[in-house]
């Protein structure tokens, strides 16, 4: 059944989960303005993980695993591949035992099924990150 719901507020009952579908497999619903122009989508994947020692995911969505490629060099593997490699990634990293001024530099190793990046300190040296976080949007 196709149709349109127009409302100022949609809310699930306190004991329910609000479910939004668009009917196309592996494609998130889009957000549109009143003219029907797409103005956004939901986050396609995110992960918060410990990048020191044995990498460990703290929280994630659409991330199956993290690969530790070496000091400060990680690959995030997506559970469900993204539509193409033209997604946007936001991220940051930090090391809680020092000054905490770590930044992420993202490599060009972008595919629909994985995203590889490195974390560096303020001097530009690749280093492990206690808190590594990324989110992918498309």
GROMACS .gro file of N, CA, C and O in nm:
model
  552
    1UNK      N    1   0.084  -0.117   0.000
    1UNK     CA    2   0.000   0.000   0.000
    1UNK      C    3   0.089   0.124   0.000
    1UNK      O    4   0.177   0.137   0.082
    2UNK      N    5   0.068   0.211  -0.093
    2UNK     CA    6   0.145   0.335  -0.102
    2UNK      C    7   0.062   0.449  -0.047
    2UNK      O    8  -0.061   0.447  -0.053
    3UNK      N    9   0.129   0.549   0.003
    3UNK     CA   10   0.056   0.664   0.055
    3UNK      C   11   0.150   0.764   0.118
    3UNK      O   12   0.271   0.744   0.125
    4UNK      N   13   0.092   0.871   0.166
    4UNK     CA   14   0.169   0.977   0.229
    4UNK      C   15   0.107   1.010   0.363
    4UNK      O   16  -0.015   1.022   0.374
    5UNK      N   17   0.191   1.025   0.463
    5UNK     CA   18   0.146   1.070   0.594
    5UNK      C   19   0.203   1.209   0.615
    5UNK      O   20   0.323   1.231   0.601
    6UNK      N   21   0.118   1.304   0.650
    6UNK     CA   22   0.162   1.439   0.679
    6UNK      C   23   0.131   1.464   0.826
    6UNK      O   24   0.017   1.452   0.869
    7UNK      N   25   0.235   1.495   0.902
    7UNK     CA   26   0.216   1.517   1.045
    7UNK      C   27   0.326   1.608   1.097
    7UNK      O   28   0.436   1.613   1.041
    8UNK      N   29   0.297   1.679   1.203
    8UNK     CA   30   0.398   1.761   1.269
    8UNK      C   31   0.482   1.677   1.365
    8UNK      O   32   0.593   1.713   1.398
    9UNK      N   33   0.427   1.564   1.408
    9UNK     CA   34   0.496   1.481   1.506
    9UNK      C   35   0.452   1.336   1.489
    9UNK      O   36   0.333   1.309   1.483
   10UNK      N   37   0.547   1.245   1.478
   10UNK     CA   38   0.518   1.102   1.474
   10UNK      C   39   0.594   1.040   1.591
   10UNK      O   40   0.714   1.061   1.605
   11UNK      N   41   0.524   0.964   1.672
   11UNK     CA   42   0.585   0.909   1.793
   11UNK      C   43   0.535   0.768   1.815
   11UNK      O   44   0.417   0.739   1.797
   12UNK      N   45   0.625   0.679   1.854
   12UNK     CA   46   0.587   0.542   1.887
   12UNK      C   47   0.527   0.540   2.027
   12UNK      O   48   0.559   0.624   2.111
   13UNK      N   49   0.440   0.444   2.050
   13UNK     CA   50   0.387   0.426   2.184
   13UNK      C   51   0.502   0.389   2.278
   13UNK      O   52   0.606   0.341   2.235
   14UNK      N   53   0.486   0.409   2.406
   14UNK     CA   54   0.595   0.388   2.501
   14UNK      C   55   0.647   0.245   2.502
   14UNK      O   56   0.760   0.220   2.542
   15UNK      N   57   0.568   0.149   2.457
   15UNK     CA   58   0.612   0.010   2.455
   15UNK      C   59   0.642  -0.039   2.314
   15UNK      O   60   0.660  -0.157   2.292
   16UNK      N   61   0.651   0.052   2.217
   16UNK     CA   62   0.672   0.014   2.077
   16UNK      C   63   0.799   0.074   2.020
   16UNK      O   64   0.857   0.165   2.076
   17UNK      N   65   0.838   0.024   1.906
   17UNK     CA   66   0.948   0.079   1.828
   17UNK      C   67   0.889   0.146   1.706
   17UNK      O   68   0.807   0.086   1.636
   18UNK      N   69   0.929   0.269   1.680
   18UNK     CA   70   0.884   0.339   1.560
   18UNK      C   71   0.962   0.284   1.441
   18UNK      O   72   1.084   0.286   1.439
   19UNK      N   73   0.891   0.232   1.343
   19UNK     CA   74   0.953   0.169   1.227
   19UNK      C   75   0.926   0.254   1.103
   19UNK      O   76   0.811   0.284   1.073
   20UNK      N   77   1.032   0.292   1.035
   20UNK     CA   78   1.020   0.370   0.913
   20UNK      C   79   1.087   0.291   0.802
   20UNK      O   80   1.205   0.256   0.813
   21UNK      N   81   1.015   0.260   0.695
   21UNK     CA   82   1.069   0.185   0.582
   21UNK      C   83   1.043   0.261   0.454
   21UNK      O   84   0.951   0.339   0.444
   22UNK      N   85   1.126   0.234   0.354
   22UNK     CA   86   1.100   0.294   0.223
   22UNK      C   87   1.071   0.190   0.117
   22UNK      O   88   1.044   0.223   0.004
   23UNK      N   89   1.083   0.062   0.148
   23UNK     CA   90   1.047  -0.043   0.055
   23UNK      C   91   1.156  -0.085  -0.042
   23UNK      O   92   1.137  -0.174  -0.123
   24UNK      N   93   1.272  -0.021  -0.037
   24UNK     CA   94   1.383  -0.057  -0.125
   24UNK      C   95   1.492  -0.118  -0.038
   24UNK      O   96   1.543  -0.053   0.053
   25UNK      N   97   1.532  -0.240  -0.067
   25UNK     CA   98   1.630  -0.312   0.014
   25UNK      C   99   1.761  -0.235   0.025
   25UNK      O  100   1.810  -0.180  -0.073
   26UNK      N  101   1.817  -0.231   0.146
   26UNK     CA  102   1.946  -0.169   0.176
   26UNK      C  103   1.954  -0.021   0.144
   26UNK      O  104   2.062   0.032   0.122
   27UNK      N  105   1.844   0.047   0.137
   27UNK     CA  106   1.841   0.190   0.111
   27UNK      C  107   1.761   0.258   0.223
   27UNK      O  108   1.644   0.226   0.242
   28UNK      N  109   1.825   0.349   0.297
   28UNK     CA  110   1.752   0.413   0.407
   28UNK      C  111   1.648   0.511   0.356
   28UNK      O  112   1.661   0.563   0.244
   29UNK      N  113   1.547   0.538   0.435
   29UNK     CA  114   1.450   0.640   0.397
   29UNK      C  115   1.519   0.775   0.381
   29UNK      O  116   1.621   0.800   0.445
   30UNK      N  117   1.466   0.860   0.297
   30UNK     CA  118   1.523   0.994   0.280
   30UNK      C  119   1.436   1.096   0.352
   30UNK      O  120   1.318   1.072   0.380
   31UNK      N  121   1.495   1.210   0.378
   31UNK     CA  122   1.424   1.322   0.437
   31UNK      C  123   1.402   1.423   0.326
   31UNK      O  124   1.498   1.458   0.255
   32UNK      N  125   1.278   1.467   0.306
   32UNK     CA  126   1.246   1.559   0.198
   32UNK      C  127   1.180   1.685   0.252
   32UNK      O  128   1.115   1.682   0.357
   33UNK      N  129   1.196   1.795   0.179
   33UNK     CA  130   1.127   1.918   0.216
   33UNK      C  131   0.985   1.914   0.162
   33UNK      O  132   0.943   1.814   0.100
   34UNK      N  133   0.908   2.018   0.183
   34UNK     CA  134   0.767   2.018   0.143
   34UNK      C  135   0.747   2.009  -0.008
   34UNK      O  136   0.641   1.968  -0.053
   35UNK      N  137   0.850   2.042  -0.087
   35UNK     CA  138   0.842   2.032  -0.233
   35UNK      C  139   0.881   1.893  -0.282
   35UNK      O  140   0.877   1.866  -0.401
   36UNK      N  141   0.923   1.803  -0.191
   36UNK     CA  142   0.962   1.669  -0.229
   36UNK      C  143   1.109   1.655  -0.265
   36UNK      O  144   1.153   1.551  -0.312
   37UNK      N  145   1.187   1.761  -0.241
   37UNK     CA  146   1.330   1.758  -0.270
   37UNK      C  147   1.404   1.692  -0.154
   37UNK      O  148   1.384   1.729  -0.038
   38UNK      N  149   1.490   1.595  -0.186
   38UNK     CA  150   1.565   1.527  -0.081
   38UNK      C  151   1.661   1.624  -0.014
   38UNK      O  152   1.738   1.691  -0.080
   39UNK      N  153   1.656   1.630   0.119
   39UNK     CA  154   1.745   1.718   0.194
   39UNK      C  155   1.833   1.640   0.292
   39UNK      O  156   1.910   1.699   0.366
   40UNK      N  157   1.823   1.507   0.291
   40UNK     CA  158   1.909   1.429   0.379
   40UNK      C  159   1.869   1.284   0.385
   40UNK      O  160   1.767   1.243   0.330
   41UNK      N  161   1.955   1.205   0.450
   41UNK     CA  162   1.926   1.066   0.478
   41UNK      C  163   1.974   1.036   0.619
   41UNK      O  164   2.040   1.118   0.682
   42UNK      N  165   1.944   0.919   0.665
   42UNK     CA  166   1.990   0.877   0.795
   42UNK      C  167   2.134   0.827   0.784
   42UNK      O  168   2.182   0.796   0.676
   43UNK      N  169   2.202   0.816   0.896
   43UNK     CA  170   2.339   0.765   0.901
   43UNK      C  171   2.341   0.622   0.847
   43UNK      O  172   2.259   0.540   0.883
   44UNK      N  173   2.435   0.592   0.756
   44UNK     CA  174   2.444   0.458   0.696
   44UNK      C  175   2.524   0.362   0.783
   44UNK      O  176   2.504   0.242   0.778
   45UNK      N  177   2.622   0.415   0.859
   45UNK     CA  178   2.703   0.330   0.947
   45UNK      C  179   2.775   0.419   1.047
   45UNK      O  180   2.807   0.535   1.017
   46UNK      N  181   2.799   0.367   1.167
   46UNK     CA  182   2.883   0.437   1.264
   46UNK      C  183   2.952   0.334   1.352
   46UNK      O  184   2.906   0.220   1.365
   47UNK      N  185   3.064   0.376   1.411
   47UNK     CA  186   3.133   0.288   1.506
   47UNK      C  187   3.213   0.372   1.604
   47UNK      O  188   3.267   0.477   1.569
   48UNK      N  189   3.216   0.327   1.728
   48UNK     CA  190   3.301   0.379   1.834
   48UNK      C  191   3.381   0.259   1.881
   48UNK      O  192   3.323   0.159   1.923
   49UNK      N  193   3.515   0.265   1.870
   49UNK     CA  194   3.595   0.148   1.909
   49UNK      C  195   3.724   0.188   1.978
   49UNK      O  196   3.772   0.300   1.965
   50UNK      N  197   3.779   0.092   2.053
   50UNK     CA  198   3.908   0.107   2.117
   50UNK      C  199   4.013   0.064   2.015
   50UNK      O  200   4.015  -0.052   1.974
   51UNK      N  201   4.101   0.155   1.975
   51UNK     CA  202   4.202   0.124   1.876
   51UNK      C  203   4.338   0.092   1.933
   51UNK      O  204   4.436   0.088   1.860
   52UNK      N  205   4.347   0.069   2.063
   52UNK     CA  206   4.474   0.032   2.125
   52UNK      C  207   4.474  -0.116   2.160
   52UNK      O  208   4.369  -0.171   2.195
   53UNK      N  209   4.590  -0.181   2.151
   53UNK     CA  210   4.598  -0.324   2.181
   53UNK      C  211   4.512  -0.403   2.083
   53UNK      O  212   4.518  -0.383   1.963
   54UNK      N  213   4.428  -0.492   2.136
   54UNK     CA  214   4.333  -0.564   2.053
   54UNK      C  215   4.213  -0.474   2.031
   54UNK      O  216   4.144  -0.439   2.126
   55UNK      N  217   4.188  -0.434   1.905
   55UNK     CA  218   4.077  -0.343   1.878
   55UNK      C  219   3.945  -0.405   1.922
   55UNK      O  220   3.926  -0.526   1.909
   56UNK      N  221   3.857  -0.321   1.976
   56UNK     CA  222   3.729  -0.370   2.026
   56UNK      C  223   3.620  -0.266   2.002
   56UNK      O  224   3.637  -0.149   2.039
   57UNK      N  225   3.510  -0.308   1.942
   57UNK     CA  226   3.398  -0.219   1.914
   57UNK      C  227   3.321  -0.196   2.044
   57UNK      O  228   3.285  -0.290   2.115
   58UNK      N  229   3.296  -0.068   2.075
   58UNK     CA  230   3.213  -0.031   2.191
   58UNK      C  231   3.066  -0.022   2.151
   58UNK      O  232   2.979  -0.067   2.223
   59UNK      N  233   3.041   0.043   2.039
   59UNK     CA  234   2.904   0.060   1.988
   59UNK      C  235   2.913   0.077   1.837
   59UNK      O  236   3.010   0.134   1.787
   60UNK      N  237   2.811   0.026   1.765
   60UNK     CA  238   2.816   0.039   1.620
   60UNK      C  239   2.679   0.017   1.558
   60UNK      O  240   2.588  -0.036   1.621
   61UNK      N  241   2.669   0.057   1.433
   61UNK     CA  242   2.554   0.029   1.348
   61UNK      C  243   2.608   0.001   1.209
   61UNK      O  244   2.690   0.079   1.157
   62UNK      N  245   2.569  -0.109   1.148
   62UNK     CA  246   2.610  -0.152   1.015
   62UNK      C  247   2.761  -0.166   1.003
   62UNK      O  248   2.819  -0.142   0.897
   63UNK      N  249   2.828  -0.205   1.111
   63UNK     CA  250   2.971  -0.234   1.109
   63UNK      C  251   2.989  -0.376   1.160
   63UNK      O  252   2.948  -0.409   1.271
   64UNK      N  253   3.050  -0.461   1.077
   64UNK     CA  254   3.068  -0.601   1.115
   64UNK      C  255   3.196  -0.624   1.194
   64UNK      O  256   3.200  -0.710   1.282
   65UNK      N  257   3.302  -0.545   1.164
   65UNK     CA  258   3.428  -0.565   1.233
   65UNK      C  259   3.522  -0.448   1.203
   65UNK      O  260   3.498  -0.368   1.113
   66UNK      N  261   3.631  -0.444   1.280
   66UNK     CA  262   3.739  -0.348   1.259
   66UNK      C  263   3.865  -0.430   1.232
   66UNK      O  264   3.892  -0.527   1.303
   67UNK      N  265   3.942  -0.390   1.133
   67UNK     CA  266   4.071  -0.454   1.106
   67UNK      C  267   4.181  -0.360   1.152
   67UNK      O  268   4.181  -0.241   1.115
   68UNK      N  269   4.274  -0.410   1.233
   68UNK     CA  270   4.390  -0.333   1.277
   68UNK      C  271   4.503  -0.362   1.179
   68UNK      O  272   4.560  -0.470   1.178
   69UNK      N  273   4.535  -0.264   1.094
   69UNK     CA  274   4.637  -0.280   0.990
   69UNK      C  275   4.776  -0.243   1.038
   69UNK      O  276   4.872  -0.253   0.961
   70UNK      N  277   4.789  -0.198   1.162
   70UNK     CA  278   4.917  -0.152   1.216
   70UNK      C  279   4.891  -0.032   1.305
   70UNK      O  280   4.776   0.007   1.328
   71UNK      N  281   4.995   0.030   1.355
   71UNK     CA  282   4.980   0.143   1.447
   71UNK      C  283   4.895   0.254   1.387
   71UNK      O  284   4.931   0.312   1.284
   72UNK      N  285   4.781   0.280   1.450
   72UNK     CA  286   4.692   0.388   1.407
   72UNK      C  287   4.629   0.373   1.271
   72UNK      O  288   4.573   0.467   1.217
   73UNK      N  289   4.633   0.255   1.213
   73UNK     CA  290   4.581   0.229   1.078
   73UNK      C  291   4.470   0.125   1.088
   73UNK      O  292   4.494   0.012   1.127
   74UNK      N  293   4.347   0.166   1.056
   74UNK     CA  294   4.230   0.082   1.077
   74UNK      C  295   4.145   0.072   0.951
   74UNK      O  296   4.141   0.164   0.870
   75UNK      N  297   4.073  -0.039   0.939
   75UNK     CA  298   3.970  -0.055   0.836
   75UNK      C  299   3.840  -0.089   0.906
   75UNK      O  300   3.834  -0.182   0.986
   76UNK      N  301   3.737  -0.012   0.875
   76UNK     CA  302   3.602  -0.038   0.925
   76UNK      C  303   3.530  -0.117   0.816
   76UNK      O  304   3.521  -0.071   0.701
   77UNK      N  305   3.480  -0.235   0.850
   77UNK     CA  306   3.410  -0.322   0.754
   77UNK      C  307   3.259  -0.311   0.776
   77UNK      O  308   3.212  -0.331   0.887
   78UNK      N  309   3.186  -0.279   0.670
   78UNK     CA  310   3.042  -0.260   0.680
   78UNK      C  311   2.969  -0.394   0.672
   78UNK      O  312   3.006  -0.481   0.592
   79UNK      N  313   2.863  -0.410   0.749
   79UNK     CA  314   2.780  -0.530   0.746
   79UNK      C  315   2.707  -0.538   0.612
   79UNK      O  316   2.710  -0.639   0.543
   80UNK      N  317   2.639  -0.430   0.577
   80UNK     CA  318   2.569  -0.418   0.448
   80UNK      C  319   2.642  -0.313   0.366
   80UNK      O  320   2.660  -0.200   0.414
   81UNK      N  321   2.684  -0.348   0.247
   81UNK     CA  322   2.760  -0.254   0.162
   81UNK      C  323   2.680  -0.128   0.136
   81UNK      O  324   2.557  -0.131   0.125
   82UNK      N  325   2.750  -0.016   0.124
   82UNK     CA  326   2.686   0.110   0.090
   82UNK      C  327   2.660   0.112  -0.061
   82UNK      O  328   2.719   0.035  -0.136
   83UNK      N  329   2.571   0.200  -0.104
   83UNK     CA  330   2.529   0.202  -0.245
   83UNK      C  331   2.644   0.228  -0.341
   83UNK      O  332   2.649   0.174  -0.452
   84UNK      N  333   2.738   0.313  -0.302
   84UNK     CA  334   2.856   0.343  -0.382
   84UNK      C  335   2.962   0.399  -0.288
   84UNK      O  336   2.941   0.408  -0.168
   85UNK      N  337   3.076   0.438  -0.344
   85UNK     CA  338   3.187   0.486  -0.261
   85UNK      C  339   3.185   0.638  -0.245
   85UNK      O  340   3.281   0.696  -0.198
   86UNK      N  341   3.074   0.703  -0.279
   86UNK     CA  342   3.064   0.848  -0.271
   86UNK      C  343   3.003   0.896  -0.139
   86UNK      O  344   2.937   0.999  -0.135
   87UNK      N  345   3.024   0.823  -0.032
   87UNK     CA  346   2.970   0.861   0.098
   87UNK      C  347   3.063   0.961   0.168
   87UNK      O  348   3.179   0.979   0.131
   88UNK      N  349   3.010   1.025   0.269
   88UNK     CA  350   3.085   1.120   0.350
   88UNK      C  351   3.114   1.055   0.484
   88UNK      O  352   3.026   0.992   0.543
   89UNK      N  353   3.236   1.070   0.532
   89UNK     CA  354   3.272   1.014   0.661
   89UNK      C  355   3.315   1.127   0.754
   89UNK      O  356   3.393   1.213   0.717
   90UNK      N  357   3.258   1.127   0.873
   90UNK     CA  358   3.299   1.219   0.978
   90UNK      C  359   3.365   1.134   1.086
   90UNK      O  360   3.319   1.024   1.113
   91UNK      N  361   3.470   1.184   1.146
   91UNK     CA  362   3.535   1.104   1.248
   91UNK      C  363   3.629   1.184   1.334
   91UNK      O  364   3.662   1.298   1.306
   92UNK      N  365   3.671   1.119   1.441
   92UNK     CA  366   3.771   1.176   1.530
   92UNK      C  367   3.830   1.066   1.614
   92UNK      O  368   3.773   0.958   1.626
   93UNK      N  369   3.947   1.092   1.668
   93UNK     CA  370   4.011   0.997   1.755
   93UNK      C  371   4.076   1.070   1.871
   93UNK      O  372   4.101   1.190   1.864
   94UNK      N  373   4.101   1.000   1.980
   94UNK     CA  374   4.168   1.062   2.093
   94UNK      C  375   4.243   0.956   2.172
   94UNK      O  376   4.212   0.837   2.165
   95UNK      N  377   4.343   1.000   2.245
   95UNK     CA  378   4.419   0.914   2.333
   95UNK      C  379   4.410   0.976   2.472
   95UNK      O  380   4.462   1.085   2.495
   96UNK      N  381   4.341   0.911   2.562
   96UNK     CA  382   4.310   0.973   2.691
   96UNK      C  383   4.428   0.986   2.786
   96UNK      O  384   4.421   1.059   2.883
   97UNK      N  385   4.541   0.920   2.758
   97UNK     CA  386   4.654   0.926   2.851
   97UNK      C  387   4.750   1.041   2.822
   97UNK      O  388   4.842   1.065   2.899
   98UNK      N  389   4.731   1.114   2.712
   98UNK     CA  390   4.820   1.228   2.681
   98UNK      C  391   4.736   1.351   2.652
   98UNK      O  392   4.624   1.363   2.701
   99UNK      N  393   4.785   1.438   2.569
   99UNK     CA  394   4.720   1.567   2.547
   99UNK      C  395   4.584   1.558   2.477
   99UNK      O  396   4.509   1.652   2.479
  100UNK      N  397   4.552   1.446   2.416
  100UNK     CA  398   4.421   1.428   2.355
  100UNK      C  399   4.399   1.504   2.226
  100UNK      O  400   4.288   1.511   2.179
  101UNK      N  401   4.504   1.561   2.167
  101UNK     CA  402   4.487   1.638   2.044
  101UNK      C  403   4.510   1.553   1.921
  101UNK      O  404   4.585   1.590   1.832
  102UNK      N  405   4.447   1.439   1.914
  102UNK     CA  406   4.462   1.351   1.799
  102UNK      C  407   4.357   1.383   1.695
  102UNK      O  408   4.245   1.419   1.727
  103UNK      N  409   4.394   1.369   1.574
  103UNK     CA  410   4.303   1.395   1.463
  103UNK      C  411   4.306   1.276   1.369
  103UNK      O  412   4.398   1.198   1.372
  104UNK      N  413   4.202   1.263   1.289
  104UNK     CA  414   4.198   1.154   1.193
  104UNK      C  415   4.223   1.205   1.054
  104UNK      O  416   4.166   1.304   1.013
  105UNK      N  417   4.308   1.135   0.984
  105UNK     CA  418   4.329   1.162   0.842
  105UNK      C  419   4.277   1.042   0.767
  105UNK      O  420   4.312   0.928   0.799
  106UNK      N  421   4.194   1.065   0.671
  106UNK     CA  422   4.129   0.955   0.599
  106UNK      C  423   4.200   0.930   0.467
  106UNK      O  424   4.231   1.022   0.394
  107UNK      N  425   4.224   0.804   0.438
  107UNK     CA  426   4.292   0.767   0.314
  107UNK      C  427   4.192   0.757   0.199
  107UNK      O  428   4.073   0.767   0.218
  108UNK      N  429   4.244   0.732   0.081
  108UNK     CA  430   4.160   0.717  -0.038
  108UNK      C  431   4.112   0.574  -0.056
  108UNK      O  432   4.053   0.542  -0.158
  109UNK      N  433   4.137   0.488   0.042
  109UNK     CA  434   4.098   0.347   0.031
  109UNK      C  435   3.950   0.330   0.066
  109UNK      O  436   3.915   0.265   0.162
  110UNK      N  437   3.866   0.390  -0.012
  110UNK     CA  438   3.722   0.390   0.014
  110UNK      C  439   3.653   0.294  -0.081
  110UNK      O  440   3.667   0.305  -0.201
  111UNK      N  441   3.579   0.196  -0.027
  111UNK     CA  442   3.500   0.104  -0.109
  111UNK      C  443   3.358   0.100  -0.053
  111UNK      O  444   3.330   0.160   0.052
  112UNK      N  445   3.270   0.029  -0.119
  112UNK     CA  446   3.133   0.017  -0.068
  112UNK      C  447   3.125  -0.072   0.055
  112UNK      O  448   3.031  -0.062   0.131
  113UNK      N  449   3.225  -0.157   0.075
  113UNK     CA  450   3.219  -0.253   0.186
  113UNK      C  451   3.314  -0.222   0.301
  113UNK      O  452   3.306  -0.285   0.407
  114UNK      N  453   3.404  -0.123   0.283
  114UNK     CA  454   3.500  -0.093   0.390
  114UNK      C  455   3.556   0.048   0.375
  114UNK      O  456   3.555   0.105   0.266
  115UNK      N  457   3.605   0.101   0.487
  115UNK     CA  458   3.666   0.234   0.488
  115UNK      C  459   3.794   0.227   0.572
  115UNK      O  460   3.791   0.188   0.687
  116UNK      N  461   3.907   0.264   0.512
  116UNK     CA  462   4.036   0.259   0.581
  116UNK      C  463   4.082   0.400   0.613
  116UNK      O  464   4.073   0.491   0.530
  117UNK      N  465   4.136   0.418   0.734
  117UNK     CA  466   4.183   0.549   0.777
  117UNK      C  467   4.294   0.535   0.880
  117UNK      O  468   4.320   0.426   0.932
  118UNK      N  469   4.361   0.646   0.908
  118UNK     CA  470   4.467   0.648   1.008
  118UNK      C  471   4.441   0.758   1.109
  118UNK      O  472   4.382   0.860   1.076
  119UNK      N  473   4.486   0.736   1.232
  119UNK     CA  474   4.480   0.841   1.334
  119UNK      C  475   4.621   0.888   1.361
  119UNK      O  476   4.715   0.809   1.366
  120UNK      N  477   4.638   1.019   1.373
  120UNK     CA  478   4.770   1.078   1.394
  120UNK      C  479   4.768   1.171   1.516
  120UNK      O  480   4.662   1.220   1.554
  121UNK      N  481   4.885   1.195   1.571
  121UNK     CA  482   4.893   1.292   1.680
  121UNK      C  483   4.914   1.431   1.622
  121UNK      O  484   4.919   1.448   1.500
  122UNK      N  485   4.927   1.531   1.708
  122UNK     CA  486   4.938   1.669   1.661
  122UNK      C  487   5.066   1.694   1.581
  122UNK      O  488   5.073   1.790   1.505
  123UNK      N  489   5.165   1.605   1.593
  123UNK     CA  490   5.288   1.618   1.515
  123UNK      C  491   5.278   1.546   1.380
  123UNK      O  492   5.370   1.550   1.300
  124UNK      N  493   5.166   1.477   1.355
  124UNK     CA  494   5.147   1.407   1.230
  124UNK      C  495   5.196   1.264   1.230
  124UNK      O  496   5.195   1.198   1.126
  125UNK      N  497   5.236   1.212   1.346
  125UNK     CA  498   5.283   1.075   1.357
  125UNK      C  499   5.164   0.981   1.375
  125UNK      O  500   5.078   1.005   1.460
  126UNK      N  501   5.158   0.876   1.296
  126UNK     CA  502   5.049   0.778   1.308
  126UNK      C  503   5.058   0.711   1.444
  126UNK      O  504   5.165   0.666   1.485
  127UNK      N  505   4.947   0.706   1.515
  127UNK     CA  506   4.944   0.650   1.650
  127UNK      C  507   4.809   0.587   1.679
  127UNK      O  508   4.707   0.627   1.623
  128UNK      N  509   4.806   0.487   1.766
  128UNK     CA  510   4.680   0.424   1.806
  128UNK      C  511   4.592   0.524   1.880
  128UNK      O  512   4.642   0.617   1.944
  129UNK      N  513   4.463   0.501   1.874
  129UNK     CA  514   4.366   0.590   1.936
  129UNK      C  515   4.281   0.513   2.036
  129UNK      O  516   4.226   0.408   2.004
  130UNK      N  517   4.273   0.564   2.159
  130UNK     CA  518   4.191   0.501   2.262
  130UNK      C  519   4.043   0.504   2.222
  130UNK      O  520   3.970   0.408   2.239
  131UNK      N  521   4.001   0.618   2.168
  131UNK     CA  522   3.863   0.633   2.120
  131UNK      C  523   3.869   0.672   1.973
  131UNK      O  524   3.910   0.782   1.939
  132UNK      N  525   3.832   0.579   1.886
  132UNK     CA  526   3.824   0.605   1.743
  132UNK      C  527   3.676   0.599   1.705
  132UNK      O  528   3.606   0.505   1.744
  133UNK      N  529   3.630   0.698   1.631
  133UNK     CA  530   3.488   0.708   1.596
  133UNK      C  531   3.473   0.754   1.453
  133UNK      O  532   3.539   0.850   1.412
  134UNK      N  533   3.384   0.689   1.377
  134UNK     CA  534   3.348   0.739   1.245
  134UNK      C  535   3.198   0.720   1.223
  134UNK      O  536   3.134   0.634   1.284
  135UNK      N  537   3.143   0.802   1.137
  135UNK     CA  538   3.004   0.788   1.092
  135UNK      C  539   3.003   0.812   0.941
  135UNK      O  540   3.071   0.903   0.892
  136UNK      N  541   2.929   0.730   0.868
  136UNK     CA  542   2.922   0.742   0.721
  136UNK      C  543   2.781   0.783   0.679
  136UNK      O  544   2.682   0.727   0.727
  137UNK      N  545   2.774   0.881   0.591
  137UNK     CA  546   2.647   0.933   0.539
  137UNK      C  547   2.650   0.934   0.388
  137UNK      O  548   2.753   0.954   0.327
  138UNK      N  549   2.533   0.913   0.325
  138UNK     CA  550   2.522   0.922   0.179
  138UNK      C  551   2.381   0.961   0.144
  138UNK      O  552   2.286   0.905   0.190
   0.00000   0.00000   0.00000
